[in-house]
Amino acid sequence: MDFRRLTIEDSLKLPDEERENLPRLSLEAIKKFDPHVKAFISVKEDVSVEKNGKFWGIPIAIKDNILTLGMKTTCASKILENYESVFDATVVKKLKEAGFAIVGKANLDEFAMGSSTERSAFFPTRNPWDLERVPGGSSGGSAAAVASGMVVAALGSDTGGSVRQPASLCGVVGYKPTYGLVSRYGLVAFASSLDQIGPITKTVKDAAILMEIISGKDENDATTMDRKVDFLSEIENGVAGMRFAVPQEIYEHKIEDGVAERFEESLKLLEKLGAKVEKVSIPHMKYSVAVYYVIAPAEASSNLARFDGVKYGLRVKEKGLREMYMKTRNVGFGEEVRRRIMIGTFTLSAAYYEAYFNKAMKVRRKISDELNEVLSQYDAILTPTSPVTAFKIGEIKDPLTYYLMDIFTIPANLAGLPAINVPFGFSNNLPVGVQVIGKRFADGKVFRIARAIEKNSPYNENGMFPLPEVKA
């Protein structure tokens, strides 16, 4: 058994004596590779294996903004550096009930604000394909842990592409469900109308298996839907007869040559498999990044107000209450978090609410309507997941250039649509991803399309995208 290539599906076929060893093999891989990759903020050394639940013993990582009882939840921030989780997030509770063995909490951009995991307060995570490069973000630790074979799967959170973009840069599968399918209870909030928890796995089927477990109505999260979605039964049915839309607007943006080539190659593959691919116009899609960077910071400025040095987390002692608030937040929050809080506070202020936030909400509705109109006529929308492959750590200094990393992933969050990254080939020896965006609650169809790409990709080995050889 090659542990690094092990999937959830394969794990279920192992004899009990081999399955009991999986957490130990995971911890050994972490010990070997993580000093170089730095995917984990904390590791649980004493993982007990109990034969409870169908998925008992299968090692999984949890992004460190999802509460996990018995472990710290730091959000990769100094303000929560020593915060111990006081309960299990609903998704964690479901994973534990299914038998998964949680081996560690994965690194992220502080409070999930970033696209490279360079903005962790503790250390940057490195891309297993090239340790000089970023793994993407904000769920970069989760993606790097799966790509390097330290765990079988991981959970991340996706606010503007934070599961799909690192999955693309690391060559793994990353899935953002329809908004409301997965409970956010126990996820430390960034932007509540955009956040969704999703799986990062080595195969499309593994992501669908995890969705079967973590989805469902939750009385602790009023935004969850009481809606049964079948993720698996049609996953092998192919794409013959389907129609796919490619937005013309994506070609207005600078896309790395190798990424553009792989994307066009994936479109030809789908046509060869019996699907029809057509270009369409989604005029307001070009405003997605601008809209996102008004709405997300506004929601963040409200959500992060709770970290004030009074209730929990860091407290820096000062003479007065106001001074304590200010010093604690200034010391506890990193530069990017402070920037977004300030932008959000500005756009929500009485003088600028109509000019910025209200206008952004109206354009969000326009974008959502246009995407839904296209999806009423087509089975899915296809784009590259990221316009570029993994860039070097420290290479991008300008925040605006950095924000454009999520240009193709943000629209699905604004409209609450399901979307997946499927690894498809390389550009300059670095992984490239194709994104499939589906209609609300058509998550099963998104998995079916993604599986067809994965199954027929000329780049895959034994039905799976190759894993990097980590230079440990």
GROMACS .gro file of N, CA and C in nm, residues 321-464:
model
  432
  321LEU      N    1  -1.026   5.116   2.876
  321LEU     CA    2  -1.092   5.015   2.794
  321LEU      C    3  -1.068   5.039   2.645
  322ARG      N    4  -1.087   5.163   2.602
  322ARG     CA    5  -1.068   5.196   2.460
  322ARG      C    6  -0.925   5.167   2.416
  323GLU      N    7  -0.830   5.206   2.501
  323GLU     CA    8  -0.689   5.182   2.469
  323GLU      C    9  -0.660   5.032   2.459
  324MET      N   10  -0.722   4.953   2.550
  324MET     CA   11  -0.703   4.808   2.548
  324MET      C   12  -0.758   4.748   2.419
  325TYR      N   13  -0.879   4.792   2.379
  325TYR     CA   14  -0.938   4.747   2.252
  325TYR      C   15  -0.839   4.770   2.137
  326MET      N   16  -0.795   4.895   2.127
  326MET     CA   17  -0.713   4.936   2.012
  326MET      C   18  -0.579   4.863   2.009
  327LYS      N   19  -0.514   4.853   2.125
  327LYS     CA   20  -0.382   4.788   2.130
  327LYS      C   21  -0.395   4.638   2.101
  328THR      N   22  -0.498   4.575   2.158
  328THR     CA   23  -0.518   4.431   2.138
  328THR      C   24  -0.539   4.400   1.990
  329ARG      N   25  -0.625   4.478   1.925
  329ARG     CA   26  -0.655   4.450   1.784
  329ARG      C   27  -0.538   4.486   1.693
  330ASN      N   28  -0.464   4.589   1.731
  330ASN     CA   29  -0.348   4.628   1.651
  330ASN      C   30  -0.237   4.524   1.658
  331VAL      N   31  -0.216   4.468   1.777
  331VAL     CA   32  -0.113   4.365   1.796
  331VAL      C   33  -0.162   4.229   1.745
  332GLY      N   34  -0.290   4.200   1.768
  332GLY     CA   35  -0.343   4.067   1.738
  332GLY      C   36  -0.372   4.041   1.592
  333PHE      N   37  -0.413   4.143   1.517
  333PHE     CA   38  -0.447   4.126   1.376
  333PHE      C   39  -0.328   4.160   1.287
  334GLY      N   40  -0.311   4.083   1.180
  334GLY     CA   41  -0.206   4.112   1.083
  334GLY      C   42  -0.246   4.222   0.986
  335GLU      N   43  -0.154   4.260   0.899
  335GLU     CA   44  -0.173   4.373   0.808
  335GLU      C   45  -0.295   4.354   0.717
  336GLU      N   46  -0.309   4.235   0.655
  336GLU     CA   47  -0.419   4.214   0.560
  336GLU      C   48  -0.555   4.217   0.630
  337VAL      N   49  -0.562   4.161   0.751
  337VAL     CA   50  -0.687   4.162   0.826
  337VAL      C   51  -0.724   4.305   0.864
  338ARG      N   52  -0.626   4.380   0.910
  338ARG     CA   53  -0.652   4.521   0.946
  338ARG      C   54  -0.698   4.599   0.823
  339ARG      N   55  -0.634   4.573   0.709
  339ARG     CA   56  -0.672   4.642   0.585
  339ARG      C   57  -0.818   4.615   0.552
  340ARG      N   58  -0.859   4.489   0.561
  340ARG     CA   59  -0.997   4.455   0.521
  340ARG      C   60  -1.099   4.507   0.622
  341ILE      N   61  -1.064   4.508   0.749
  341ILE     CA   62  -1.154   4.565   0.850
  341ILE      C   63  -1.175   4.714   0.822
  342MET      N   64  -1.066   4.783   0.788
  342MET     CA   65  -1.076   4.928   0.761
  342MET      C   66  -1.159   4.955   0.635
  343ILE      N   67  -1.137   4.875   0.529
  343ILE     CA   68  -1.217   4.892   0.406
  343ILE      C   69  -1.364   4.868   0.437
  344GLY      N   70  -1.390   4.761   0.513
  344GLY     CA   71  -1.528   4.725   0.545
  344GLY      C   72  -1.598   4.829   0.631
  345THR      N   73  -1.526   4.881   0.728
  345THR     CA   74  -1.584   4.984   0.816
  345THR      C   75  -1.615   5.111   0.736
  346PHE      N   76  -1.525   5.144   0.643
  346PHE     CA   77  -1.544   5.261   0.556
  346PHE      C   78  -1.669   5.244   0.469
  347THR      N   79  -1.683   5.126   0.402
  347THR     CA   80  -1.794   5.107   0.308
  347THR      C   81  -1.929   5.093   0.379
  348LEU      N   82  -1.926   5.060   0.509
  348LEU     CA   83  -2.051   5.049   0.585
  348LEU      C   84  -2.088   5.179   0.657
  349SER      N   85  -1.998   5.276   0.652
  349SER     CA   86  -2.025   5.402   0.724
  349SER      C   87  -2.143   5.475   0.660
  350ALA      N   88  -2.210   5.554   0.739
  350ALA     CA   89  -2.332   5.623   0.693
  350ALA      C   90  -2.307   5.704   0.565
  351ALA      N   91  -2.191   5.767   0.557
  351ALA     CA   92  -2.162   5.854   0.443
  351ALA      C   93  -2.140   5.776   0.313
  352TYR      N   94  -2.096   5.652   0.324
  352TYR     CA   95  -2.056   5.579   0.203
  352TYR      C   96  -2.134   5.450   0.177
  353TYR      N   97  -2.229   5.418   0.265
  353TYR     CA   98  -2.306   5.292   0.252
  353TYR      C   99  -2.375   5.283   0.116
  354GLU      N  100  -2.446   5.391   0.077
  354GLU     CA  101  -2.519   5.390  -0.051
  354GLU      C  102  -2.423   5.384  -0.170
  355ALA      N  103  -2.314   5.457  -0.160
  355ALA     CA  104  -2.220   5.467  -0.272
  355ALA      C  105  -2.145   5.335  -0.297
  356TYR      N  106  -2.118   5.259  -0.189
  356TYR     CA  107  -2.036   5.139  -0.204
  356TYR      C  108  -2.113   5.010  -0.174
  357PHE      N  109  -2.150   4.990  -0.048
  357PHE     CA  110  -2.207   4.861  -0.010
  357PHE      C  111  -2.339   4.833  -0.081
  358ASN      N  112  -2.428   4.929  -0.078
  358ASN     CA  113  -2.560   4.908  -0.140
  358ASN      C  114  -2.547   4.885  -0.291
  359LYS      N  115  -2.459   4.962  -0.354
  359LYS     CA  116  -2.436   4.945  -0.498
  359LYS      C  117  -2.376   4.807  -0.527
  360ALA      N  118  -2.282   4.765  -0.443
  360ALA     CA  119  -2.220   4.632  -0.462
  360ALA      C  120  -2.323   4.522  -0.450
  361MET      N  121  -2.417   4.536  -0.357
  361MET     CA  122  -2.522   4.435  -0.340
  361MET      C  123  -2.612   4.428  -0.463
  362LYS      N  124  -2.638   4.543  -0.525
  362LYS     CA  125  -2.720   4.545  -0.647
  362LYS      C  126  -2.647   4.477  -0.763
  363VAL      N  127  -2.516   4.502  -0.775
  363VAL     CA  128  -2.438   4.439  -0.883
  363VAL      C  129  -2.424   4.289  -0.855
  364ARG      N  130  -2.413   4.253  -0.727
  364ARG     CA  131  -2.410   4.110  -0.692
  364ARG      C  132  -2.536   4.040  -0.744
  365ARG      N  133  -2.650   4.104  -0.727
  365ARG     CA  134  -2.776   4.046  -0.776
  365ARG      C  135  -2.773   4.034  -0.928
  366LYS      N  136  -2.717   4.133  -0.996
  366LYS     CA  137  -2.704   4.129  -1.142
  366LYS      C  138  -2.619   4.009  -1.185
  367ILE      N  139  -2.503   3.995  -1.120
  367ILE     CA  140  -2.412   3.884  -1.153
  367ILE      C  141  -2.482   3.751  -1.131
  368SER      N  142  -2.549   3.739  -1.018
  368SER     CA  143  -2.621   3.616  -0.983
  368SER      C  144  -2.729   3.584  -1.087
  369ASP      N  145  -2.806   3.686  -1.125
  369ASP     CA  146  -2.913   3.667  -1.224
  369ASP      C  147  -2.857   3.621  -1.359
  370GLU      N  148  -2.745   3.683  -1.400
  370GLU     CA  149  -2.684   3.646  -1.529
  370GLU      C  150  -2.631   3.504  -1.527
  371LEU      N  151  -2.566   3.465  -1.417
  371LEU     CA  152  -2.515   3.327  -1.406
  371LEU      C  153  -2.630   3.227  -1.408
  372ASN      N  154  -2.736   3.258  -1.334
  372ASN     CA  155  -2.852   3.167  -1.330
  372ASN      C  156  -2.923   3.158  -1.464
  373GLU      N  157  -2.924   3.269  -1.537
  373GLU     CA  158  -2.985   3.268  -1.671
  373GLU      C  159  -2.907   3.175  -1.765
  374VAL      N  160  -2.773   3.185  -1.760
  374VAL     CA  161  -2.690   3.096  -1.843
  374VAL      C  162  -2.711   2.950  -1.802
  375LEU      N  163  -2.717   2.926  -1.671
  375LEU     CA  164  -2.731   2.788  -1.621
  375LEU      C  165  -2.870   2.730  -1.644
  376SER      N  166  -2.966   2.817  -1.678
  376SER     CA  167  -3.099   2.765  -1.714
  376SER      C  168  -3.098   2.705  -1.855
  377GLN      N  169  -2.992   2.740  -1.932
  377GLN     CA  170  -2.981   2.691  -2.070
  377GLN      C  171  -2.867   2.593  -2.090
  378TYR      N  172  -2.772   2.592  -1.996
  378TYR     CA  173  -2.655   2.505  -2.008
  378TYR      C  174  -2.640   2.420  -1.881
  379ASP      N  175  -2.568   2.309  -1.894
  379ASP     CA  176  -2.548   2.218  -1.779
  379ASP      C  177  -2.445   2.272  -1.681
  380ALA      N  178  -2.349   2.350  -1.731
  380ALA     CA  179  -2.245   2.405  -1.643
  380ALA      C  180  -2.172   2.517  -1.714
  381ILE      N  181  -2.104   2.600  -1.633
  381ILE     CA  182  -2.014   2.703  -1.685
  381ILE      C  183  -1.871   2.656  -1.659
  382LEU      N  184  -1.784   2.671  -1.757
  382LEU     CA  185  -1.646   2.624  -1.745
  382LEU      C  186  -1.550   2.742  -1.753
  383THR      N  187  -1.451   2.744  -1.664
  383THR     CA  188  -1.344   2.844  -1.667
  383THR      C  189  -1.216   2.778  -1.618
  384PRO      N  190  -1.099   2.840  -1.640
  384PRO     CA  191  -0.983   2.798  -1.561
  384PRO      C  192  -1.013   2.828  -1.414
  385THR      N  193  -0.957   2.754  -1.321
  385THR     CA  194  -0.979   2.784  -1.179
  385THR      C  195  -0.898   2.906  -1.138
  386SER      N  196  -0.773   2.909  -1.181
  386SER     CA  197  -0.684   3.023  -1.151
  386SER      C  198  -0.622   3.070  -1.282
  387PRO      N  199  -0.603   3.201  -1.298
  387PRO     CA  200  -0.541   3.250  -1.422
  387PRO      C  201  -0.393   3.218  -1.432
  388VAL      N  202  -0.334   3.179  -1.318
  388VAL     CA  203  -0.189   3.149  -1.315
  388VAL      C  204  -0.165   3.021  -1.235
  389THR      N  205  -0.045   2.966  -1.252
  389THR     CA  206  -0.001   2.857  -1.165
  389THR      C  207   0.064   2.918  -1.041
  390ALA      N  208   0.114   2.834  -0.952
  390ALA     CA  209   0.169   2.881  -0.824
  390ALA      C  210   0.285   2.979  -0.847
  391PHE      N  211   0.277   3.095  -0.780
  391PHE     CA  212   0.384   3.195  -0.790
  391PHE      C  213   0.480   3.180  -0.672
  392LYS      N  214   0.595   3.243  -0.684
  392LYS     CA  215   0.697   3.229  -0.579
  392LYS      C  216   0.657   3.304  -0.452
  393ILE      N  217   0.694   3.249  -0.339
  393ILE     CA  218   0.667   3.313  -0.210
  393ILE      C  219   0.734   3.451  -0.208
  394GLY      N  220   0.656   3.553  -0.174
  394GLY     CA  221   0.709   3.690  -0.168
  394GLY      C  222   0.710   3.763  -0.301
  395GLU      N  223   0.668   3.696  -0.409
  395GLU     CA  224   0.676   3.755  -0.544
  395GLU      C  225   0.574   3.867  -0.564
  396ILE      N  226   0.452   3.849  -0.511
  396ILE     CA  227   0.347   3.949  -0.533
  396ILE      C  228   0.334   4.038  -0.410
  397LYS      N  229   0.362   4.166  -0.429
  397LYS     CA  230   0.357   4.262  -0.317
  397LYS      C  231   0.232   4.349  -0.323
  398ASP      N  232   0.182   4.375  -0.446
  398ASP     CA  233   0.071   4.467  -0.466
  398ASP      C  234  -0.062   4.399  -0.431
  399PRO      N  235  -0.139   4.453  -0.334
  399PRO     CA  236  -0.266   4.390  -0.294
  399PRO      C  237  -0.364   4.372  -0.410
  400LEU      N  238  -0.369   4.467  -0.504
  400LEU     CA  239  -0.466   4.457  -0.614
  400LEU      C  240  -0.432   4.341  -0.707
  401THR      N  241  -0.304   4.322  -0.737
  401THR     CA  242  -0.261   4.207  -0.818
  401THR      C  243  -0.297   4.078  -0.746
  402TYR      N  244  -0.275   4.080  -0.617
  402TYR     CA  245  -0.301   3.963  -0.531
  402TYR      C  246  -0.450   3.929  -0.532
  403TYR      N  247  -0.536   4.031  -0.525
  403TYR     CA  248  -0.680   4.009  -0.520
  403TYR      C  249  -0.733   3.946  -0.650
  404LEU      N  250  -0.664   3.973  -0.762
  404LEU     CA  251  -0.710   3.921  -0.891
  404LEU      C  252  -0.685   3.770  -0.907
  405MET      N  253  -0.617   3.709  -0.811
  405MET     CA  254  -0.596   3.563  -0.815
  405MET      C  255  -0.729   3.487  -0.814
  406ASP      N  256  -0.832   3.549  -0.755
  406ASP     CA  257  -0.962   3.481  -0.739
  406ASP      C  258  -1.065   3.524  -0.843
  407ILE      N  259  -1.018   3.580  -0.954
  407ILE     CA  260  -1.111   3.640  -1.049
  407ILE      C  261  -1.211   3.541  -1.108
  408PHE      N  262  -1.171   3.413  -1.124
  408PHE     CA  263  -1.262   3.315  -1.183
  408PHE      C  264  -1.342   3.237  -1.079
  409THR      N  265  -1.300   3.243  -0.954
  409THR     CA  266  -1.367   3.165  -0.850
  409THR      C  267  -1.474   3.246  -0.775
  410ILE      N  268  -1.456   3.376  -0.766
  410ILE     CA  269  -1.547   3.462  -0.689
  410ILE      C  270  -1.694   3.454  -0.736
  411PRO      N  271  -1.722   3.453  -0.868
  411PRO     CA  272  -1.864   3.455  -0.910
  411PRO      C  273  -1.949   3.345  -0.847
  412ALA      N  274  -1.896   3.225  -0.830
  412ALA     CA  275  -1.974   3.116  -0.770
  412ALA      C  276  -2.013   3.147  -0.626
  413ASN      N  277  -1.925   3.216  -0.551
  413ASN     CA  278  -1.957   3.255  -0.414
  413ASN      C  279  -2.064   3.364  -0.410
  414LEU      N  280  -2.052   3.461  -0.499
  414LEU     CA  281  -2.149   3.570  -0.502
  414LEU      C  282  -2.290   3.519  -0.530
  415ALA      N  283  -2.300   3.412  -0.612
  415ALA     CA  284  -2.431   3.358  -0.650
  415ALA      C  285  -2.470   3.233  -0.571
  416GLY      N  286  -2.381   3.187  -0.481
  416GLY     CA  287  -2.412   3.069  -0.399
  416GLY      C  288  -2.415   2.940  -0.478
  417LEU      N  289  -2.338   2.933  -0.587
  417LEU     CA  290  -2.342   2.817  -0.677
  417LEU      C  291  -2.238   2.711  -0.641
  418PRO      N  292  -2.263   2.583  -0.674
  418PRO     CA  293  -2.163   2.480  -0.652
  418PRO      C  294  -2.053   2.489  -0.758
  419ALA      N  295  -1.928   2.467  -0.719
  419ALA     CA  296  -1.816   2.475  -0.814
  419ALA      C  297  -1.703   2.385  -0.766
  420ILE      N  298  -1.629   2.330  -0.863
  420ILE     CA  299  -1.523   2.234  -0.830
  420ILE      C  300  -1.399   2.262  -0.912
  421ASN      N  301  -1.283   2.238  -0.854
  421ASN     CA  302  -1.157   2.237  -0.929
  421ASN      C  303  -1.119   2.094  -0.961
  422VAL      N  304  -1.089   2.070  -1.090
  422VAL     CA  305  -1.037   1.941  -1.133
  422VAL      C  306  -0.897   1.962  -1.188
  423PRO      N  307  -0.795   1.895  -1.134
  423PRO     CA  308  -0.659   1.910  -1.188
  423PRO      C  309  -0.654   1.861  -1.333
  424PHE      N  310  -0.588   1.939  -1.419
  424PHE     CA  311  -0.582   1.899  -1.560
  424PHE      C  312  -0.450   1.947  -1.620
  425GLY      N  313  -0.348   1.865  -1.609
  425GLY     CA  314  -0.221   1.894  -1.674
  425GLY      C  315  -0.135   1.996  -1.603
  426PHE      N  316  -0.033   2.043  -1.675
  426PHE     CA  317   0.071   2.127  -1.616
  426PHE      C  318   0.104   2.246  -1.706
  427SER      N  319   0.156   2.350  -1.643
  427SER     CA  320   0.217   2.463  -1.713
  427SER      C  321   0.348   2.490  -1.642
  428ASN      N  322   0.459   2.477  -1.714
  428ASN     CA  323   0.592   2.492  -1.653
  428ASN      C  324   0.610   2.400  -1.533
  429ASN      N  325   0.564   2.275  -1.549
  429ASN     CA  326   0.579   2.171  -1.446
  429ASN      C  327   0.500   2.198  -1.318
  430LEU      N  328   0.401   2.288  -1.325
  430LEU     CA  329   0.316   2.317  -1.210
  430LEU      C  330   0.170   2.286  -1.248
  431PRO      N  331   0.090   2.236  -1.152
  431PRO     CA  332  -0.046   2.192  -1.183
  431PRO      C  333  -0.136   2.306  -1.231
  432VAL      N  334  -0.229   2.268  -1.320
  432VAL     CA  335  -0.332   2.358  -1.372
  432VAL      C  336  -0.469   2.298  -1.335
  433GLY      N  337  -0.567   2.384  -1.307
  433GLY     CA  338  -0.700   2.334  -1.272
  433GLY      C  339  -0.808   2.390  -1.363
  434VAL      N  340  -0.910   2.307  -1.388
  434VAL     CA  341  -1.028   2.349  -1.462
  434VAL      C  342  -1.144   2.359  -1.363
  435GLN      N  343  -1.224   2.465  -1.376
  435GLN     CA  344  -1.337   2.486  -1.285
  435GLN      C  345  -1.470   2.455  -1.354
  436VAL      N  346  -1.555   2.380  -1.285
  436VAL     CA  347  -1.691   2.352  -1.330
  436VAL      C  348  -1.787   2.419  -1.232
  437ILE      N  349  -1.872   2.509  -1.282
  437ILE     CA  350  -1.971   2.578  -1.199
  437ILE      C  351  -2.110   2.529  -1.240
  438GLY      N  352  -2.190   2.490  -1.143
  438GLY     CA  353  -2.322   2.435  -1.173
  438GLY      C  354  -2.435   2.520  -1.117
  439LYS      N  355  -2.555   2.475  -1.146
  439LYS     CA  356  -2.677   2.538  -1.097
  439LYS      C  357  -2.693   2.509  -0.948
  440ARG      N  358  -2.761   2.597  -0.875
  440ARG     CA  359  -2.786   2.572  -0.733
  440ARG      C  360  -2.852   2.436  -0.713
  441PHE      N  361  -2.798   2.360  -0.621
  441PHE     CA  362  -2.845   2.226  -0.584
  441PHE      C  363  -2.821   2.120  -0.692
  442ALA      N  364  -2.752   2.158  -0.802
  442ALA     CA  365  -2.715   2.058  -0.903
  442ALA      C  366  -2.574   2.005  -0.872
  443ASP      N  367  -2.544   1.990  -0.743
  443ASP     CA  368  -2.411   1.946  -0.700
  443ASP      C  369  -2.376   1.809  -0.758
  444GLY      N  370  -2.475   1.721  -0.766
  444GLY     CA  371  -2.452   1.588  -0.821
  444GLY      C  372  -2.406   1.595  -0.966
  445LYS      N  373  -2.463   1.686  -1.043
  445LYS     CA  374  -2.423   1.701  -1.184
  445LYS      C  375  -2.282   1.758  -1.195
  446VAL      N  376  -2.247   1.851  -1.106
  446VAL     CA  377  -2.111   1.908  -1.106
  446VAL      C  378  -2.010   1.796  -1.083
  447PHE      N  379  -2.038   1.707  -0.988
  447PHE     CA  380  -1.947   1.594  -0.963
  447PHE      C  381  -1.940   1.502  -1.085
  448ARG      N  382  -2.052   1.482  -1.151
  448ARG     CA  383  -2.056   1.394  -1.269
  448ARG      C  384  -1.968   1.450  -1.381
  449ILE      N  385  -1.976   1.582  -1.404
  449ILE     CA  386  -1.894   1.646  -1.508
  449ILE      C  387  -1.746   1.640  -1.470
  450ALA      N  388  -1.718   1.672  -1.343
  450ALA     CA  389  -1.579   1.669  -1.295
  450ALA      C  390  -1.520   1.529  -1.306
  451ARG      N  391  -1.601   1.429  -1.275
  451ARG     CA  392  -1.554   1.290  -1.283
  451ARG      C  393  -1.524   1.251  -1.428
  452ALA      N  394  -1.604   1.300  -1.523
  452ALA     CA  395  -1.578   1.270  -1.665
  452ALA      C  396  -1.445   1.329  -1.709
  453ILE      N  397  -1.415   1.451  -1.664
  453ILE     CA  398  -1.286   1.513  -1.697
  453ILE      C  399  -1.172   1.433  -1.635
  454GLU      N  400  -1.186   1.401  -1.507
  454GLU     CA  401  -1.083   1.325  -1.434
  454GLU      C  402  -1.059   1.188  -1.498
  455LYS      N  403  -1.167   1.119  -1.527
  455LYS     CA  404  -1.160   0.981  -1.579
  455LYS      C  405  -1.091   0.974  -1.714
  456ASN      N  406  -1.110   1.078  -1.795
  456ASN     CA  407  -1.059   1.076  -1.932
  456ASN      C  408  -0.937   1.166  -1.954
  457SER      N  409  -0.889   1.228  -1.847
  457SER     CA  410  -0.773   1.316  -1.859
  457SER      C  411  -0.648   1.238  -1.900
  458PRO      N  412  -0.576   1.287  -2.000
  458PRO     CA  413  -0.452   1.218  -2.039
  458PRO      C  414  -0.338   1.235  -1.939
  459TYR      N  415  -0.362   1.320  -1.838
  459TYR     CA  416  -0.255   1.350  -1.741
  459TYR      C  417  -0.263   1.264  -1.616
  460ASN      N  418  -0.368   1.188  -1.600
  460ASN     CA  419  -0.387   1.113  -1.476
  460ASN      C  420  -0.322   0.975  -1.481
  461GLU      N  421  -0.283   0.929  -1.364
  461GLU     CA  422  -0.222   0.797  -1.349
  461GLU      C  423  -0.314   0.710  -1.264
  462ASN      N  424  -0.362   0.601  -1.320
  462ASN     CA  425  -0.456   0.512  -1.250
  462ASN      C  426  -0.576   0.588  -1.194
  463GLY      N  427  -0.630   0.678  -1.277
  463GLY     CA  428  -0.752   0.750  -1.239
  463GLY      C  429  -0.731   0.866  -1.144
  464MET      N  430  -0.606   0.902  -1.118
  464MET     CA  431  -0.578   1.011  -1.023
  464MET      C  432  -0.467   1.101  -1.078
   0.00000   0.00000   0.00000
